Amino acid sequence: KNYRNYSVFDKLKEQPDRCLMLLNILPCWIMTPDDVARLFPCQAGLFDVVIIDEASQCDLPSMTPVLYRAKKAVIAGDSKQMQAQRFAFTANQVAAQAWTQNNLGRFGLGAFLNPTSSDLLQLASIRMDEEAFLDEHYRSLPSIIQFSNHTWYGDRLRLMRGPDDKRYGDPDSAPIVLHRVEGEVEPNTQENALEAEALVMWLAEMVQNPGYSNASFGVICLFEQQVRLVSDLVSEHISEEDRLEHQLVVVNPDGFQGDERDVILYSLSFDAKGMTRAQLSARQAEREHIQGMLNVAFTRARDEMHIFYSADIEEFSTASGTGKIRDWLTYCAQESERIHSNQESRPEEEKCQSLFEAEVLTALREKNVKVFSQYPSCGYFIDLVAELNGKRLAIECDGELYHLDEHGQLKAEDIYRQEVLERAGWEVLRIPYRSWRENRSQSIERILDRLRPSEPEEGSAIPDNSIDPALPPQTILLKDNYELSIIEALKSGLWSENMVYTFARQELGYSRLGSRIKQDLNRAVKRLKDRGIIRVEDKEFFLASEEARQAHYSTRNSR
């Protein structure tokens, strides 16, 4: 961004060897398309890999110099969002003129290379060597994203947040709230003053609500004139300090591609009186870029949506009686009513799919643990979710018939399922039926171990046979740093052998987990287990007692 530095890069362009030197020192660069041309020589294969995001917004003339500099390209984008026609770096008129003047059509390149009708994502979808559908959605609560998931993605998205993963406001409040306003549009305008005022007053209250103290806010208006009206009211009623603190923006849907906020408020303006149906129909036409705009508009919120509207939902249709805005409002009304309904849910015991699950649920409740059965998350149903002291744990009850293969190993689909849940932030504990049958109390203790606070508490005694009298009280003397690194891994909340050994390897300063290092760690685990400091079950490690959890640890070398 500092123009005084441009001369440095100009010299690099003339000296390719020095440019390669720079890339060896700083191999990863994050730039706009303009920066690529400004900073680096136009040399084929200058970069090993170029990654281009939001490719549906990238026109071909602007991206050609970027791709020329790449040996390989990774093109990321969403064909269901806004297209390059709205965001071209190169004007369509200029691109069309260049295409014609150079008679590029004579090469038989086809419409997919015509810069006026194709974008980089469309080209990549034709010329790609490999394609991956990114199906995990982390941004929004399920009720917020589900309409777009069904309408534009054919229910292919895996929703990675849980339905009660609400982070702001009242945890029991609905993620979708509709506000019916008796507003009217000023004749010959798109401005609905009453609707704008109702929205801004509601927003001003939320900004002052402690439940939203760290939340970000956005306002989306369907029409540009309403954007200006709401912006003026926001400036009057909300201080600049609050606007900055909450990252508040007021935009139309075009201005929100690639962005998101915790809470989004919508002003739809349309009143079925002063505004013509044609104006509304233009904002929900069945054209690709219009549908992409609506998809963007409906999916920007993480936690809450507040929708202000001034006409009956049925009125939000096109002349043909259809329309995605009307469909979205209908969905939002049904979802809001469903969340607010007072229907009593089935008892958790009745949701259990096996006697094994029911037995674990009952045993945990006897320990005053709150338990949910068949909890929906990531497109799956977790067998049991245990909650204690604000901490949650996903429990998978592995019956031998359905979860183990012919070799007695966990089936591949269960391993993948656990990986998905862990990517969504779940801590997963598996309870094999064989372990449950042999020692139920030990299985319950494993669960309680995970739910206990990880921070050590003061004032607990350690058994005499574990204490070195030359050390301060509550300190256990360990043989070496291998043992200490394992204990530190467990105190950090890790439990599986792979995670514990990886942590220990890093603490010990080794670059990789070779066979010798693993043997030394295995010996350290055995010593800790023999001393009763840790216990091991199914390649999962736990501190063996409350005293062991609360102790301090040292080695002779660290004294």
CSV table of N, CA and C in Angstrom, one decimal, residues 94-209:
chain,number,residue,atom,x,y,z
A,94,VAL,N,-15.2,-2.6,-22.3
A,94,VAL,CA,-13.8,-2.7,-22.7
A,94,VAL,C,-13.4,-4.1,-23.1
A,95,ALA,N,-13.9,-5.1,-22.3
A,95,ALA,CA,-13.6,-6.5,-22.6
A,95,ALA,C,-14.2,-6.9,-24.0
A,96,ALA,N,-15.5,-6.4,-24.2
A,96,ALA,CA,-16.1,-6.8,-25.5
A,96,ALA,C,-15.4,-6.2,-26.6
A,97,GLN,N,-15.0,-5.0,-26.5
A,97,GLN,CA,-14.3,-4.3,-27.6
A,97,GLN,C,-13.0,-5.0,-27.9
A,98,ALA,N,-12.2,-5.4,-26.8
A,98,ALA,CA,-11.0,-6.1,-27.1
A,98,ALA,C,-11.2,-7.4,-27.7
A,99,TRP,N,-12.2,-8.1,-27.3
A,99,TRP,CA,-12.6,-9.4,-27.9
A,99,TRP,C,-12.8,-9.3,-29.4
A,100,THR,N,-13.6,-8.2,-29.8
A,100,THR,CA,-13.9,-8.0,-31.2
A,100,THR,C,-12.7,-7.5,-32.0
A,101,GLN,N,-12.0,-6.5,-31.5
A,101,GLN,CA,-10.9,-6.0,-32.2
A,101,GLN,C,-9.8,-7.0,-32.5
A,102,ASN,N,-9.6,-7.9,-31.6
A,102,ASN,CA,-8.6,-8.9,-31.8
A,102,ASN,C,-9.1,-10.2,-32.5
A,103,ASN,N,-10.4,-10.2,-32.8
A,103,ASN,CA,-11.1,-11.3,-33.5
A,103,ASN,C,-10.8,-12.6,-32.9
A,104,LEU,N,-10.9,-12.6,-31.5
A,104,LEU,CA,-10.6,-13.8,-30.8
A,104,LEU,C,-11.6,-15.0,-31.1
A,105,GLY,N,-12.8,-14.6,-31.6
A,105,GLY,CA,-13.8,-15.6,-31.9
A,105,GLY,C,-13.3,-16.6,-33.0
A,106,ARG,N,-12.3,-16.1,-33.8
A,106,ARG,CA,-11.8,-17.0,-34.9
A,106,ARG,C,-11.1,-18.2,-34.5
A,107,PHE,N,-10.6,-18.2,-33.2
A,107,PHE,CA,-9.9,-19.4,-32.6
A,107,PHE,C,-10.9,-20.5,-32.2
A,108,GLY,N,-12.2,-20.3,-32.3
A,108,GLY,CA,-13.1,-21.3,-31.8
A,108,GLY,C,-13.1,-21.5,-30.4
A,109,LEU,N,-12.8,-20.4,-29.6
A,109,LEU,CA,-12.7,-20.6,-28.2
A,109,LEU,C,-14.0,-20.9,-27.4
A,110,GLY,N,-15.1,-20.5,-28.1
A,110,GLY,CA,-16.4,-20.8,-27.5
A,110,GLY,C,-16.8,-19.7,-26.5
A,111,ALA,N,-18.1,-19.8,-26.2
A,111,ALA,CA,-18.7,-18.8,-25.3
A,111,ALA,C,-18.1,-18.8,-23.9
A,112,PHE,N,-17.6,-20.0,-23.5
A,112,PHE,CA,-17.1,-20.0,-22.1
A,112,PHE,C,-15.8,-19.2,-21.9
A,113,LEU,N,-15.2,-18.7,-23.0
A,113,LEU,CA,-14.0,-17.8,-22.9
A,113,LEU,C,-14.4,-16.4,-23.2
A,114,ASN,N,-15.6,-16.1,-23.6
A,114,ASN,CA,-16.0,-14.8,-23.9
A,114,ASN,C,-16.2,-14.0,-22.5
A,115,PRO,N,-15.4,-12.9,-22.4
A,115,PRO,CA,-15.4,-12.2,-21.1
A,115,PRO,C,-16.7,-11.6,-20.7
A,116,THR,N,-17.5,-11.4,-21.7
A,116,THR,CA,-18.8,-10.7,-21.4
A,116,THR,C,-19.9,-11.7,-20.9
A,117,SER,N,-19.6,-13.0,-21.1
A,117,SER,CA,-20.7,-14.0,-20.7
A,117,SER,C,-20.2,-15.0,-19.8
A,118,SER,N,-18.9,-15.0,-19.4
A,118,SER,CA,-18.4,-16.1,-18.5
A,118,SER,C,-17.5,-15.5,-17.4
A,119,ASP,N,-17.4,-16.2,-16.3
A,119,ASP,CA,-16.5,-15.8,-15.2
A,119,ASP,C,-15.6,-16.9,-15.0
A,120,LEU,N,-14.6,-16.7,-14.0
A,120,LEU,CA,-13.6,-17.6,-13.8
A,120,LEU,C,-14.1,-18.9,-13.3
A,121,LEU,N,-15.1,-18.9,-12.4
A,121,LEU,CA,-15.7,-20.1,-11.8
A,121,LEU,C,-16.3,-21.0,-12.9
A,122,GLN,N,-17.0,-20.3,-13.9
A,122,GLN,CA,-17.6,-21.1,-14.9
A,122,GLN,C,-16.6,-21.8,-15.8
A,123,LEU,N,-15.5,-21.0,-16.1
A,123,LEU,CA,-14.4,-21.6,-16.9
A,123,LEU,C,-13.7,-22.7,-16.2
A,124,ALA,N,-13.5,-22.5,-14.9
A,124,ALA,CA,-12.9,-23.6,-14.1
A,124,ALA,C,-13.7,-24.9,-14.1
A,125,SER,N,-15.0,-24.7,-14.0
A,125,SER,CA,-15.9,-25.9,-13.9
A,125,SER,C,-15.8,-26.7,-15.2
A,126,ILE,N,-15.4,-26.1,-16.3
A,126,ILE,CA,-15.3,-26.8,-17.6
A,126,ILE,C,-13.9,-27.4,-17.8
A,127,ARG,N,-12.9,-26.6,-17.4
A,127,ARG,CA,-11.5,-27.0,-17.6
A,127,ARG,C,-10.8,-27.7,-16.5
A,128,MET,N,-11.5,-27.9,-15.4
A,128,MET,CA,-10.9,-28.4,-14.2
A,128,MET,C,-10.3,-29.8,-14.4
A,129,ASP,N,-9.3,-30.2,-13.6
A,129,ASP,CA,-8.8,-31.6,-13.5
A,129,ASP,C,-9.5,-32.3,-12.3
A,130,GLU,N,-9.9,-31.6,-11.3
A,130,GLU,CA,-10.5,-32.2,-10.2
A,130,GLU,C,-11.4,-31.2,-9.5
A,131,GLU,N,-12.5,-31.8,-8.9
A,131,GLU,CA,-13.5,-30.9,-8.3
A,131,GLU,C,-13.8,-31.4,-6.9
A,132,ALA,N,-14.0,-30.5,-5.9
A,132,ALA,CA,-14.4,-30.9,-4.6
A,132,ALA,C,-15.5,-30.0,-4.1
A,133,PHE,N,-16.6,-30.5,-3.7
A,133,PHE,CA,-17.7,-29.8,-3.2
A,133,PHE,C,-17.5,-29.5,-1.7
A,134,LEU,N,-17.4,-28.3,-1.3
A,134,LEU,CA,-17.2,-27.9,0.1
A,134,LEU,C,-18.5,-27.9,0.8
A,135,ASP,N,-18.9,-29.0,1.5
A,135,ASP,CA,-20.2,-29.1,2.0
A,135,ASP,C,-20.4,-28.8,3.5
A,136,GLU,N,-19.4,-28.4,4.2
A,136,GLU,CA,-19.5,-28.1,5.6
A,136,GLU,C,-19.7,-26.6,5.8
A,137,HIS,N,-20.9,-26.3,6.4
A,137,HIS,CA,-21.3,-24.9,6.7
A,137,HIS,C,-21.1,-24.6,8.2
A,138,TYR,N,-20.2,-23.6,8.4
A,138,TYR,CA,-19.9,-23.3,9.8
A,138,TYR,C,-20.5,-22.0,10.3
A,139,ARG,N,-20.9,-21.1,9.4
A,139,ARG,CA,-21.3,-19.8,9.8
A,139,ARG,C,-22.6,-19.7,10.6
A,140,SER,N,-23.7,-20.2,10.0
A,140,SER,CA,-25.0,-19.9,10.6
A,140,SER,C,-25.6,-21.0,11.4
A,141,LEU,N,-26.5,-20.6,12.3
A,141,LEU,CA,-27.3,-21.6,13.0
A,141,LEU,C,-28.2,-22.3,12.0
A,142,PRO,N,-28.6,-23.6,12.2
A,142,PRO,CA,-29.3,-24.4,11.2
A,142,PRO,C,-30.5,-23.7,10.7
A,143,SER,N,-31.3,-23.1,11.6
A,143,SER,CA,-32.6,-22.5,11.1
A,143,SER,C,-32.3,-21.3,10.2
A,144,ILE,N,-31.2,-20.6,10.3
A,144,ILE,CA,-30.9,-19.5,9.4
A,144,ILE,C,-30.5,-20.0,8.0
A,145,ILE,N,-29.7,-21.0,7.9
A,145,ILE,CA,-29.1,-21.4,6.7
A,145,ILE,C,-30.0,-22.4,5.9
A,146,GLN,N,-30.9,-23.1,6.6
A,146,GLN,CA,-31.6,-24.2,6.1
A,146,GLN,C,-32.4,-23.8,4.8
A,147,PHE,N,-33.0,-22.6,4.7
A,147,PHE,CA,-33.8,-22.2,3.5
A,147,PHE,C,-32.9,-22.2,2.3
A,148,SER,N,-31.7,-21.6,2.4
A,148,SER,CA,-30.8,-21.6,1.3
A,148,SER,C,-30.3,-23.0,1.0
A,149,ASN,N,-30.0,-23.7,2.0
A,149,ASN,CA,-29.5,-25.1,1.8
A,149,ASN,C,-30.5,-25.9,1.0
A,150,HIS,N,-31.8,-25.8,1.3
A,150,HIS,CA,-32.8,-26.5,0.5
A,150,HIS,C,-33.0,-25.9,-0.8
A,151,THR,N,-33.1,-24.6,-0.9
A,151,THR,CA,-33.5,-23.9,-2.2
A,151,THR,C,-32.5,-23.9,-3.2
A,152,TRP,N,-31.2,-23.6,-2.8
A,152,TRP,CA,-30.2,-23.5,-3.8
A,152,TRP,C,-29.1,-24.6,-3.8
A,153,TYR,N,-29.0,-25.3,-2.7
A,153,TYR,CA,-27.9,-26.3,-2.6
A,153,TYR,C,-28.5,-27.8,-2.6
A,154,GLY,N,-29.8,-27.9,-2.7
A,154,GLY,CA,-30.4,-29.3,-2.7
A,154,GLY,C,-30.1,-30.1,-1.5
A,155,ASP,N,-30.1,-29.4,-0.3
A,155,ASP,CA,-29.9,-30.0,1.0
A,155,ASP,C,-28.5,-30.8,1.0
A,156,ARG,N,-27.5,-30.3,0.3
A,156,ARG,CA,-26.2,-31.0,0.3
A,156,ARG,C,-25.3,-30.4,1.4
A,157,LEU,N,-25.6,-29.3,2.0
A,157,LEU,CA,-24.7,-28.7,3.0
A,157,LEU,C,-24.9,-29.5,4.3
A,158,ARG,N,-23.7,-29.7,4.9
A,158,ARG,CA,-23.7,-30.3,6.3
A,158,ARG,C,-23.6,-29.1,7.3
A,159,LEU,N,-24.6,-29.0,8.1
A,159,LEU,CA,-24.7,-27.8,9.0
A,159,LEU,C,-23.9,-28.1,10.3
A,160,MET,N,-22.8,-27.4,10.5
A,160,MET,CA,-21.9,-27.8,11.5
A,160,MET,C,-22.1,-27.2,12.8
A,161,ARG,N,-23.1,-26.2,12.9
A,161,ARG,CA,-23.4,-25.7,14.2
A,161,ARG,C,-24.7,-26.3,14.8
A,162,GLY,N,-24.7,-26.5,16.1
A,162,GLY,CA,-25.9,-27.1,16.7
A,162,GLY,C,-27.1,-26.1,16.8
A,163,PRO,N,-28.3,-26.6,16.9
A,163,PRO,CA,-29.5,-25.7,16.9
A,163,PRO,C,-29.5,-24.8,18.1
A,164,ASP,N,-28.8,-25.2,19.2
A,164,ASP,CA,-28.9,-24.3,20.4
A,164,ASP,C,-27.5,-23.7,20.7
A,165,ASP,N,-26.7,-23.6,19.6
A,165,ASP,CA,-25.4,-23.0,19.7
A,165,ASP,C,-25.5,-21.5,19.6
A,166,LYS,N,-26.4,-20.9,20.3
A,166,LYS,CA,-26.6,-19.4,20.2
A,166,LYS,C,-25.7,-18.7,21.1
A,167,ARG,N,-25.0,-17.7,20.6
A,167,ARG,CA,-23.9,-17.1,21.3
A,167,ARG,C,-24.2,-15.7,21.8
A,168,TYR,N,-25.3,-15.0,21.3
A,168,TYR,CA,-25.6,-13.7,21.7
A,168,TYR,C,-27.1,-13.6,22.1
A,169,GLY,N,-27.4,-12.5,22.9
A,169,GLY,CA,-28.8,-12.3,23.3
A,169,GLY,C,-29.2,-13.4,24.2
A,170,ASP,N,-30.6,-13.5,24.3
A,170,ASP,CA,-31.2,-14.5,25.2
A,170,ASP,C,-31.0,-15.9,24.5
A,171,PRO,N,-30.3,-16.9,25.3
A,171,PRO,CA,-30.1,-18.2,24.7
A,171,PRO,C,-31.4,-18.9,24.2
A,172,ASP,N,-32.5,-18.5,24.9
A,172,ASP,CA,-33.8,-19.2,24.6
A,172,ASP,C,-34.6,-18.4,23.5
A,173,SER,N,-34.1,-17.3,23.1
A,173,SER,CA,-34.8,-16.5,22.0
A,173,SER,C,-34.6,-17.2,20.7
A,174,ALA,N,-35.6,-16.9,19.8
A,174,ALA,CA,-35.5,-17.5,18.4
A,174,ALA,C,-34.4,-16.9,17.6
A,175,PRO,N,-33.7,-17.6,16.7
A,175,PRO,CA,-32.8,-17.0,15.8
A,175,PRO,C,-33.4,-16.2,14.7
A,176,ILE,N,-34.7,-16.4,14.4
A,176,ILE,CA,-35.4,-15.7,13.4
A,176,ILE,C,-36.6,-15.0,14.0
A,177,VAL,N,-36.7,-13.7,13.9
A,177,VAL,CA,-37.7,-12.9,14.4
A,177,VAL,C,-38.3,-12.0,13.3
A,178,LEU,N,-39.6,-12.1,13.2
A,178,LEU,CA,-40.3,-11.2,12.2
A,178,LEU,C,-41.0,-10.1,12.9
A,179,HIS,N,-40.9,-8.9,12.3
A,179,HIS,CA,-41.4,-7.6,12.8
A,179,HIS,C,-42.4,-7.1,11.8
A,180,ARG,N,-43.7,-7.2,12.0
A,180,ARG,CA,-44.7,-6.7,11.1
A,180,ARG,C,-44.9,-5.2,11.4
A,181,VAL,N,-44.7,-4.3,10.4
A,181,VAL,CA,-44.8,-2.9,10.6
A,181,VAL,C,-45.9,-2.4,9.7
A,182,GLU,N,-46.7,-1.4,10.1
A,182,GLU,CA,-47.7,-0.8,9.3
A,182,GLU,C,-47.1,0.4,8.5
A,183,GLY,N,-46.0,0.1,7.8
A,183,GLY,CA,-45.4,1.2,7.1
A,183,GLY,C,-45.9,1.3,5.7
A,184,GLU,N,-45.6,2.5,5.1
A,184,GLU,CA,-46.0,2.7,3.7
A,184,GLU,C,-44.8,3.4,3.0
A,185,VAL,N,-44.7,3.1,1.7
A,185,VAL,CA,-43.6,3.6,0.9
A,185,VAL,C,-44.0,5.0,0.4
A,186,GLU,N,-43.1,5.9,0.5
A,186,GLU,CA,-43.4,7.3,-0.1
A,186,GLU,C,-43.6,7.2,-1.6
A,187,PRO,N,-44.7,7.8,-2.1
A,187,PRO,CA,-44.9,7.6,-3.6
A,187,PRO,C,-43.7,8.0,-4.4
A,188,ASN,N,-43.5,7.3,-5.5
A,188,ASN,CA,-42.4,7.5,-6.4
A,188,ASN,C,-41.0,7.4,-5.8
A,189,THR,N,-40.9,6.7,-4.7
A,189,THR,CA,-39.6,6.4,-4.0
A,189,THR,C,-39.6,4.9,-3.6
A,190,GLN,N,-38.5,4.5,-3.0
A,190,GLN,CA,-38.4,3.2,-2.4
A,190,GLN,C,-38.3,3.3,-0.9
A,191,GLU,N,-38.6,4.5,-0.3
A,191,GLU,CA,-38.4,4.7,1.1
A,191,GLU,C,-39.7,4.4,1.9
A,192,ASN,N,-39.5,3.6,2.9
A,192,ASN,CA,-40.5,3.2,3.9
A,192,ASN,C,-40.1,3.7,5.2
A,193,ALA,N,-40.5,5.0,5.6
A,193,ALA,CA,-39.9,5.7,6.8
A,193,ALA,C,-40.3,5.0,8.1
A,194,LEU,N,-41.5,4.5,8.2
A,194,LEU,CA,-41.9,3.9,9.4
A,194,LEU,C,-41.2,2.6,9.7
A,195,GLU,N,-41.0,1.8,8.6
A,195,GLU,CA,-40.2,0.6,8.7
A,195,GLU,C,-38.8,0.9,9.1
A,196,ALA,N,-38.2,1.9,8.5
A,196,ALA,CA,-36.8,2.2,8.8
A,196,ALA,C,-36.7,2.7,10.2
A,197,GLU,N,-37.6,3.5,10.7
A,197,GLU,CA,-37.6,3.9,12.1
A,197,GLU,C,-37.7,2.8,13.1
A,198,ALA,N,-38.6,1.8,12.8
A,198,ALA,CA,-38.8,0.7,13.7
A,198,ALA,C,-37.6,-0.1,13.7
A,199,LEU,N,-36.9,-0.3,12.6
A,199,LEU,CA,-35.7,-1.1,12.6
A,199,LEU,C,-34.6,-0.5,13.4
A,200,VAL,N,-34.4,0.9,13.2
A,200,VAL,CA,-33.3,1.5,13.9
A,200,VAL,C,-33.5,1.6,15.4
A,201,MET,N,-34.8,1.8,15.8
A,201,MET,CA,-35.1,1.8,17.2
A,201,MET,C,-34.8,0.5,17.9
A,202,TRP,N,-35.1,-0.6,17.2
A,202,TRP,CA,-34.8,-1.9,17.7
A,202,TRP,C,-33.3,-2.2,17.7
A,203,LEU,N,-32.6,-1.7,16.7
A,203,LEU,CA,-31.2,-1.9,16.6
A,203,LEU,C,-30.5,-1.1,17.7
A,204,ALA,N,-31.0,0.1,18.0
A,204,ALA,CA,-30.4,0.9,19.1
A,204,ALA,C,-30.5,0.2,20.4
A,205,GLU,N,-31.7,-0.5,20.7
A,205,GLU,CA,-31.9,-1.2,21.9
A,205,GLU,C,-30.9,-2.4,22.0
A,206,MET,N,-30.7,-3.1,20.9
A,206,MET,CA,-29.8,-4.3,20.9
A,206,MET,C,-28.4,-3.8,21.2
A,207,VAL,N,-28.0,-2.7,20.6
A,207,VAL,CA,-26.6,-2.3,20.8
A,207,VAL,C,-26.3,-2.0,22.3
A,208,GLN,N,-27.4,-1.6,23.0
A,208,GLN,CA,-27.2,-1.3,24.4
A,208,GLN,C,-27.4,-2.5,25.3
A,209,ASN,N,-27.9,-3.6,24.7
A,209,ASN,CA,-28.2,-4.8,25.5
A,209,ASN,C,-26.9,-5.5,25.8
